[in-house]
Tab-separated table of N, CA and C in Angstrom:
chain	number	residue	atom	x	y	z
A	1	UNK	N	-11.874	22.110	-18.652
A	1	UNK	CA	-11.352	21.256	-18.575
A	1	UNK	C	-11.285	20.842	-17.225
A	2	UNK	N	-10.996	20.312	-17.111
A	2	UNK	CA	-10.484	18.969	-16.245
A	2	UNK	C	-9.451	18.613	-15.935
A	3	UNK	N	-8.242	18.645	-14.805
A	3	UNK	CA	-7.305	17.758	-14.981
A	3	UNK	C	-7.134	16.669	-14.533
A	4	UNK	N	-5.755	16.026	-16.246
A	4	UNK	CA	-5.848	14.558	-16.265
A	4	UNK	C	-5.600	14.108	-14.773
A	5	UNK	N	-5.761	12.574	-14.717
A	5	UNK	CA	-5.732	11.930	-12.937
A	5	UNK	C	-4.342	11.978	-12.782
A	6	UNK	N	-3.353	11.650	-14.629
A	6	UNK	CA	-1.436	11.324	-14.147
A	6	UNK	C	-1.971	11.796	-15.836
A	7	UNK	N	-0.210	12.033	-15.444
A	7	UNK	CA	-0.086	12.529	-16.593
A	7	UNK	C	1.431	10.981	-17.519
A	8	UNK	N	1.661	10.919	-18.702
A	8	UNK	CA	2.541	10.121	-18.951
A	8	UNK	C	3.960	9.832	-18.037
A	9	UNK	N	4.254	11.176	-18.147
A	9	UNK	CA	5.442	11.614	-17.482
A	9	UNK	C	5.525	11.035	-15.999
A	10	UNK	N	4.382	10.691	-15.764
A	10	UNK	CA	4.291	10.476	-14.124
A	10	UNK	C	4.645	9.094	-14.348
A	11	UNK	N	4.523	7.677	-15.562
A	11	UNK	CA	4.436	6.757	-14.918
A	11	UNK	C	5.611	5.588	-15.076
A	12	UNK	N	6.144	6.300	-13.583
A	12	UNK	CA	8.143	6.274	-13.361
A	12	UNK	C	8.638	5.059	-12.793
A	13	UNK	N	7.741	3.815	-12.174
A	13	UNK	CA	7.421	2.865	-12.264
A	13	UNK	C	8.148	1.552	-12.764
A	14	UNK	N	8.711	0.955	-13.257
A	14	UNK	CA	9.161	-0.445	-13.816
A	14	UNK	C	8.337	-0.918	-12.817
A	15	UNK	N	7.364	-1.906	-13.232
A	15	UNK	CA	6.949	-2.972	-11.875
A	15	UNK	C	6.231	-3.975	-12.942
A	16	UNK	N	6.477	-5.766	-12.807
A	16	UNK	CA	6.115	-6.556	-12.937
A	16	UNK	C	5.105	-6.879	-12.532
A	17	UNK	N	3.925	-6.847	-13.781
A	17	UNK	CA	2.433	-7.334	-13.992
A	17	UNK	C	2.794	-9.078	-13.523
A	18	UNK	N	2.126	-9.878	-12.882
A	18	UNK	CA	1.257	-10.728	-12.482
A	18	UNK	C	-0.135	-11.558	-12.440
A	19	UNK	N	-0.373	-12.700	-13.052
A	19	UNK	CA	-2.182	-12.592	-13.355
A	19	UNK	C	-1.657	-14.190	-12.303
A	20	UNK	N	-2.927	-13.791	-12.153
A	20	UNK	CA	-3.396	-15.511	-11.296
A	20	UNK	C	-3.193	-16.861	-12.052
A	21	UNK	N	-2.610	-17.984	-11.613
A	21	UNK	CA	-2.883	-19.140	-12.017
A	21	UNK	C	-3.385	-20.337	-10.813
A	22	UNK	N	-4.378	-21.596	-10.902
A	22	UNK	CA	-4.741	-22.139	-9.891
A	22	UNK	C	-4.303	-23.190	-11.060
A	23	UNK	N	-3.491	-24.455	-9.521
A	23	UNK	CA	-2.919	-25.571	-9.859
A	23	UNK	C	-4.148	-26.611	-9.307
A	24	UNK	N	-3.793	-27.567	-9.203
A	24	UNK	CA	-3.927	-28.755	-8.325
A	24	UNK	C	-2.850	-28.883	-7.135
A	25	UNK	N	-3.361	-29.361	-6.561
A	25	UNK	CA	-2.270	-29.270	-5.544
A	25	UNK	C	-1.525	-30.737	-4.797
A	26	UNK	N	-3.034	-31.727	-5.490
A	26	UNK	CA	-1.985	-33.025	-5.120
A	26	UNK	C	-3.408	-33.099	-3.880
A	27	UNK	N	-4.108	-32.632	-3.285
A	27	UNK	CA	-4.659	-33.074	-1.743
A	27	UNK	C	-6.436	-33.117	-2.141
A	28	UNK	N	-6.459	-32.661	-3.693
A	28	UNK	CA	-8.187	-32.371	-4.545
A	28	UNK	C	-8.389	-30.720	-3.643
A	29	UNK	N	-7.544	-30.259	-3.793
A	29	UNK	CA	-7.369	-28.794	-4.082
A	29	UNK	C	-6.412	-27.947	-5.308
A	30	UNK	N	-7.137	-26.275	-4.742
A	30	UNK	CA	-6.198	-26.123	-5.718
A	30	UNK	C	-4.664	-25.116	-5.057
A	31	UNK	N	-3.730	-24.509	-5.417
A	31	UNK	CA	-3.127	-24.686	-4.815
A	31	UNK	C	-2.434	-22.023	-5.465
A	32	UNK	N	-2.751	-21.208	-4.688
A	32	UNK	CA	-2.897	-20.124	-6.617
A	32	UNK	C	-1.618	-20.074	-6.084
A	33	UNK	N	-0.694	-19.422	-7.832
A	33	UNK	CA	0.012	-18.738	-7.721
A	33	UNK	C	0.298	-17.986	-8.563
A	34	UNK	N	0.884	-16.976	-8.922
A	34	UNK	CA	1.732	-15.786	-9.907
A	34	UNK	C	2.441	-16.120	-11.004
A	35	UNK	N	2.226	-15.732	-12.202
A	35	UNK	CA	2.655	-16.497	-13.286
A	35	UNK	C	3.492	-14.910	-13.853
A	36	UNK	N	3.928	-13.959	-13.825
A	36	UNK	CA	4.512	-12.684	-14.415
A	36	UNK	C	4.136	-13.218	-15.668
A	37	UNK	N	3.441	-11.816	-16.430
A	37	UNK	CA	3.063	-11.241	-17.627
A	37	UNK	C	4.016	-10.457	-18.258
A	38	UNK	N	4.225	-9.547	-17.554
A	38	UNK	CA	5.382	-8.917	-18.255
A	38	UNK	C	5.645	-7.596	-17.924
A	39	UNK	N	6.442	-6.774	-18.367
A	39	UNK	CA	6.789	-4.633	-16.931
A	39	UNK	C	5.121	-4.074	-17.819
A	40	UNK	N	5.172	-2.981	-16.411
A	40	UNK	CA	4.511	-2.425	-16.764
A	40	UNK	C	5.470	-0.662	-16.740
A	41	UNK	N	4.732	-0.329	-16.870
A	41	UNK	CA	5.286	2.212	-15.988
A	41	UNK	C	3.906	2.216	-15.290
A	42	UNK	N	4.316	2.091	-14.200
A	42	UNK	CA	3.089	2.904	-13.500
A	42	UNK	C	3.657	4.046	-12.797
A	43	UNK	N	2.608	4.469	-12.356
A	43	UNK	CA	2.294	4.878	-11.490
A	43	UNK	C	1.853	4.905	-10.030
A	44	UNK	N	2.709	5.262	-9.152
A	44	UNK	CA	2.301	4.419	-7.802
A	44	UNK	C	2.657	5.971	-6.834
A	45	UNK	N	1.075	6.271	-6.223
A	45	UNK	CA	0.564	6.772	-5.017
A	45	UNK	C	-0.143	5.871	-4.069
A	46	UNK	N	0.104	6.860	-2.385
A	46	UNK	CA	0.078	6.112	-1.551
A	46	UNK	C	-0.939	6.123	-1.317
A	47	UNK	N	-2.003	5.118	-0.422
A	47	UNK	CA	-3.186	5.598	0.345
A	47	UNK	C	-3.441	5.826	2.181
A	48	UNK	N	-4.191	4.737	2.586
A	48	UNK	CA	-3.959	4.904	4.056
A	48	UNK	C	-3.586	3.580	4.391
A	49	UNK	N	-3.097	3.281	5.231
A	49	UNK	CA	-1.964	2.731	6.464
A	49	UNK	C	-3.700	1.911	7.837
A	50	UNK	N	-3.713	1.205	7.837
A	50	UNK	CA	-4.559	0.245	8.794
A	50	UNK	C	-4.611	-0.997	9.628
A	51	UNK	N	-4.733	-1.268	10.944
A	51	UNK	CA	-4.280	-2.667	11.021
A	51	UNK	C	-5.067	-3.895	11.281
A	52	UNK	N	-5.088	-5.161	10.411
A	52	UNK	CA	-5.872	-5.301	10.559
A	52	UNK	C	-6.382	-6.101	11.213
A	53	UNK	N	-7.092	-7.164	11.763
A	53	UNK	CA	-6.844	-8.200	12.345
A	53	UNK	C	-7.583	-9.363	11.466
A	54	UNK	N	-6.520	-10.794	12.056
A	54	UNK	CA	-6.589	-11.798	10.959
A	54	UNK	C	-5.643	-13.044	12.209
A	55	UNK	N	-7.714	-14.027	12.011
A	55	UNK	CA	-7.466	-14.761	12.894
A	55	UNK	C	-7.144	-14.079	14.750
A	56	UNK	N	-5.538	-14.608	15.118
A	56	UNK	CA	-5.530	-14.651	16.432
A	56	UNK	C	-4.362	-13.375	16.706
A	57	UNK	N	-3.897	-12.526	15.843
A	57	UNK	CA	-3.511	-11.767	15.380
A	57	UNK	C	-3.873	-11.069	14.543
A	58	UNK	N	-2.468	-9.748	14.184
A	58	UNK	CA	-3.245	-8.463	13.309
A	58	UNK	C	-1.580	-8.188	12.480
A	59	UNK	N	-2.386	-7.989	10.472
A	59	UNK	CA	-1.057	-7.636	9.834
A	59	UNK	C	-1.463	-6.345	9.421
A	60	UNK	N	-0.833	-5.582	8.856
A	60	UNK	CA	-1.074	-4.190	8.567
A	60	UNK	C	-1.324	-4.327	6.890
A	61	UNK	N	-1.875	-2.711	6.617
A	61	UNK	CA	-2.453	-3.269	5.351
A	61	UNK	C	-2.035	-2.177	5.106
A	62	UNK	N	-1.541	-1.243	3.678
A	62	UNK	CA	-1.532	0.668	3.436
A	62	UNK	C	-2.198	-0.308	2.049
A	63	UNK	N	-3.094	0.980	1.168
A	63	UNK	CA	-3.295	0.802	0.168
A	63	UNK	C	-2.915	1.835	-0.241
A	64	UNK	N	-2.940	0.788	-1.793
A	64	UNK	CA	-2.256	2.632	-2.367
A	64	UNK	C	-2.697	2.643	-4.166
A	65	UNK	N	-2.463	3.706	-5.016
A	65	UNK	CA	-3.852	3.718	-6.040
A	65	UNK	C	-2.423	3.505	-6.522
A	66	UNK	N	-2.594	2.427	-7.701
A	66	UNK	CA	-1.473	1.975	-9.580
A	66	UNK	C	-1.801	2.759	-10.185
A	67	UNK	N	-1.616	3.686	-10.646
A	67	UNK	CA	-2.353	4.324	-12.657
A	67	UNK	C	-1.543	3.396	-14.032
A	68	UNK	N	-2.034	2.890	-14.591
A	68	UNK	CA	-1.471	2.252	-15.922
A	68	UNK	C	-2.123	2.880	-17.199
A	69	UNK	N	-1.138	2.275	-18.567
A	69	UNK	CA	-2.296	2.624	-19.171
A	69	UNK	C	-3.022	1.849	-19.367
A	70	UNK	N	-4.051	2.428	-20.478
A	70	UNK	CA	-5.456	1.565	-20.621
A	70	UNK	C	-4.953	-0.037	-21.275
A	71	UNK	N	-3.878	0.024	-21.971
A	71	UNK	CA	-3.432	-1.101	-23.062
A	71	UNK	C	-2.819	-2.176	-22.623
A	72	UNK	N	-2.892	-2.025	-21.478
A	72	UNK	CA	-2.006	-2.606	-20.176
A	72	UNK	C	-2.645	-4.313	-20.493
A	73	UNK	N	-4.562	-4.154	-19.845
A	73	UNK	CA	-5.473	-4.663	-19.406
A	73	UNK	C	-5.430	-5.405	-17.924
A	74	UNK	N	-4.605	-4.575	-17.566
A	74	UNK	CA	-4.543	-4.785	-16.140
A	74	UNK	C	-5.990	-5.461	-15.288
A	75	UNK	N	-6.538	-6.380	-14.528
A	75	UNK	CA	-7.707	-6.726	-14.469
A	75	UNK	C	-7.024	-7.108	-12.601
A	76	UNK	N	-8.839	-7.181	-11.533
A	76	UNK	CA	-9.202	-7.268	-10.616
A	76	UNK	C	-8.430	-8.735	-9.938
A	77	UNK	N	-7.662	-8.566	-9.584
A	77	UNK	CA	-6.971	-9.864	-8.744
A	77	UNK	C	-5.228	-9.896	-9.349
A	78	UNK	N	-4.806	-9.506	-10.448
A	78	UNK	CA	-3.368	-9.091	-10.739
A	78	UNK	C	-3.056	-8.637	-9.981
A	79	UNK	N	-1.789	-8.965	-9.858
A	79	UNK	CA	-0.365	-8.531	-8.818
A	79	UNK	C	1.227	-7.612	-9.555
A	80	UNK	N	1.133	-6.263	-8.703
A	80	UNK	CA	2.222	-6.159	-9.502
A	80	UNK	C	3.982	-6.214	-8.215
A	81	UNK	N	4.787	-5.819	-8.761
A	81	UNK	CA	6.331	-6.124	-7.857
A	81	UNK	C	6.449	-4.894	-8.383
A	82	UNK	N	6.657	-4.468	-6.978
A	82	UNK	CA	8.255	-3.146	-7.057
A	82	UNK	C	9.285	-3.700	-6.529
A	83	UNK	N	10.842	-4.470	-6.938
A	83	UNK	CA	11.907	-5.253	-6.288
A	83	UNK	C	11.125	-6.207	-5.422
A	84	UNK	N	10.541	-6.030	-3.890
A	84	UNK	CA	10.441	-6.897	-2.854
A	84	UNK	C	9.290	-6.670	-2.379
A	85	UNK	N	8.083	-5.913	-3.034
A	85	UNK	CA	7.260	-4.770	-2.637
A	85	UNK	C	6.156	-6.094	-3.961
A	86	UNK	N	4.538	-6.266	-2.687
A	86	UNK	CA	3.986	-6.608	-3.690
A	86	UNK	C	2.491	-6.258	-3.697
A	87	UNK	N	1.739	-6.276	-4.593
A	87	UNK	CA	0.269	-4.894	-4.992
A	87	UNK	C	-0.715	-5.487	-5.331
A	88	UNK	N	-1.402	-6.491	-4.859
A	88	UNK	CA	-3.034	-6.760	-5.260
A	88	UNK	C	-4.111	-5.434	-5.731
A	89	UNK	N	-4.344	-6.172	-7.011
A	89	UNK	CA	-4.851	-5.287	-7.310
A	89	UNK	C	-6.721	-6.102	-7.007
A	90	UNK	N	-7.286	-4.765	-6.113
A	90	UNK	CA	-8.178	-5.099	-5.894
A	90	UNK	C	-9.797	-4.757	-6.803
A	91	UNK	N	-9.495	-3.241	-7.634
A	91	UNK	CA	-10.149	-2.751	-7.927
A	91	UNK	C	-9.746	-2.200	-9.101
A	92	UNK	N	-10.069	-2.417	-10.400
A	92	UNK	CA	-9.769	-1.820	-12.048
A	92	UNK	C	-10.901	-1.475	-12.168
A	93	UNK	N	-10.424	0.314	-12.929
A	93	UNK	CA	-10.909	0.757	-13.213
A	93	UNK	C	-11.386	1.771	-14.387
A	94	UNK	N	-11.219	2.522	-15.030
A	94	UNK	CA	-11.407	4.320	-16.502
A	94	UNK	C	-11.369	4.329	-15.006
A	95	UNK	N	-11.529	5.840	-14.616
A	95	UNK	CA	-12.162	6.558	-13.995
A	95	UNK	C	-12.956	7.462	-14.572
A	96	UNK	N	-11.689	8.583	-15.350
A	96	UNK	CA	-12.783	9.563	-15.055
A	96	UNK	C	-12.858	9.494	-17.364
A	97	UNK	N	-13.419	8.268	-17.670
A	97	UNK	CA	-13.790	7.948	-18.904
A	97	UNK	C	-13.215	8.215	-19.841
A	98	UNK	N	-11.699	8.522	-19.973
A	98	UNK	CA	-11.077	8.954	-20.972
A	98	UNK	C	-10.476	7.919	-21.281
A	99	UNK	N	-10.599	6.513	-21.214
A	99	UNK	CA	-9.978	5.201	-21.987
A	99	UNK	C	-8.067	5.707	-22.089
A	100	UNK	N	-7.418	6.412	-21.022
A	100	UNK	CA	-6.504	6.625	-21.449
A	100	UNK	C	-4.925	5.664	-20.273
A	101	UNK	N	-6.071	5.926	-19.119
A	101	UNK	CA	-5.493	5.114	-18.528
A	101	UNK	C	-6.609	4.010	-16.922
A	102	UNK	N	-5.577	3.482	-17.166
A	102	UNK	CA	-6.533	2.526	-15.772
A	102	UNK	C	-6.333	2.518	-14.146
A	103	UNK	N	-6.948	3.003	-13.805
A	103	UNK	CA	-6.714	2.970	-11.875
A	103	UNK	C	-7.055	1.750	-11.281
A	104	UNK	N	-6.003	1.549	-10.680
A	104	UNK	CA	-6.461	-0.265	-9.619
A	104	UNK	C	-5.726	0.458	-8.747
A	105	UNK	N	-7.478	0.088	-7.350
A	105	UNK	CA	-6.826	0.564	-5.970
A	105	UNK	C	-6.243	-0.582	-5.404
A	106	UNK	N	-4.850	-0.749	-4.963
A	106	UNK	CA	-4.357	-2.155	-4.708
A	106	UNK	C	-3.892	-1.774	-2.633
A	107	UNK	N	-3.674	-3.619	-2.560
A	107	UNK	CA	-3.534	-3.537	-0.907
A	107	UNK	C	-1.876	-4.328	-1.380
A	108	UNK	N	-1.114	-3.732	-0.335
A	108	UNK	CA	0.291	-4.015	0.076
A	108	UNK	C	0.157	-4.202	1.551
A	109	UNK	N	0.807	-5.342	1.944
A	109	UNK	CA	0.272	-6.557	3.671
A	109	UNK	C	1.694	-6.029	3.967
A	110	UNK	N	2.378	-5.929	4.646
A	110	UNK	CA	2.872	-5.320	5.554
A	110	UNK	C	3.431	-5.752	6.574
């Protein structure tokens, strides 16, 4: 029997779930904003940290694994907030094929 990736009791972080929306910016383009959808209980696990070149400067990037219940419907491109911290979901999938939890690989810029 394989060990589950997470257990319901580990979903201890109450995070704000946001979905991206675009709107005309008045100059022929679009602006991206995030609209809150609701709150989700999540299991937030730290991943790796690295230094990334961004134009002429550099920015710190920290990755995380975030587990939520499958029925939440979290998608790549969605964002989760925990206080002032923001986590952009890059990949969302059901890792163990149990249909119970969604695993999101998320990036937090610092």
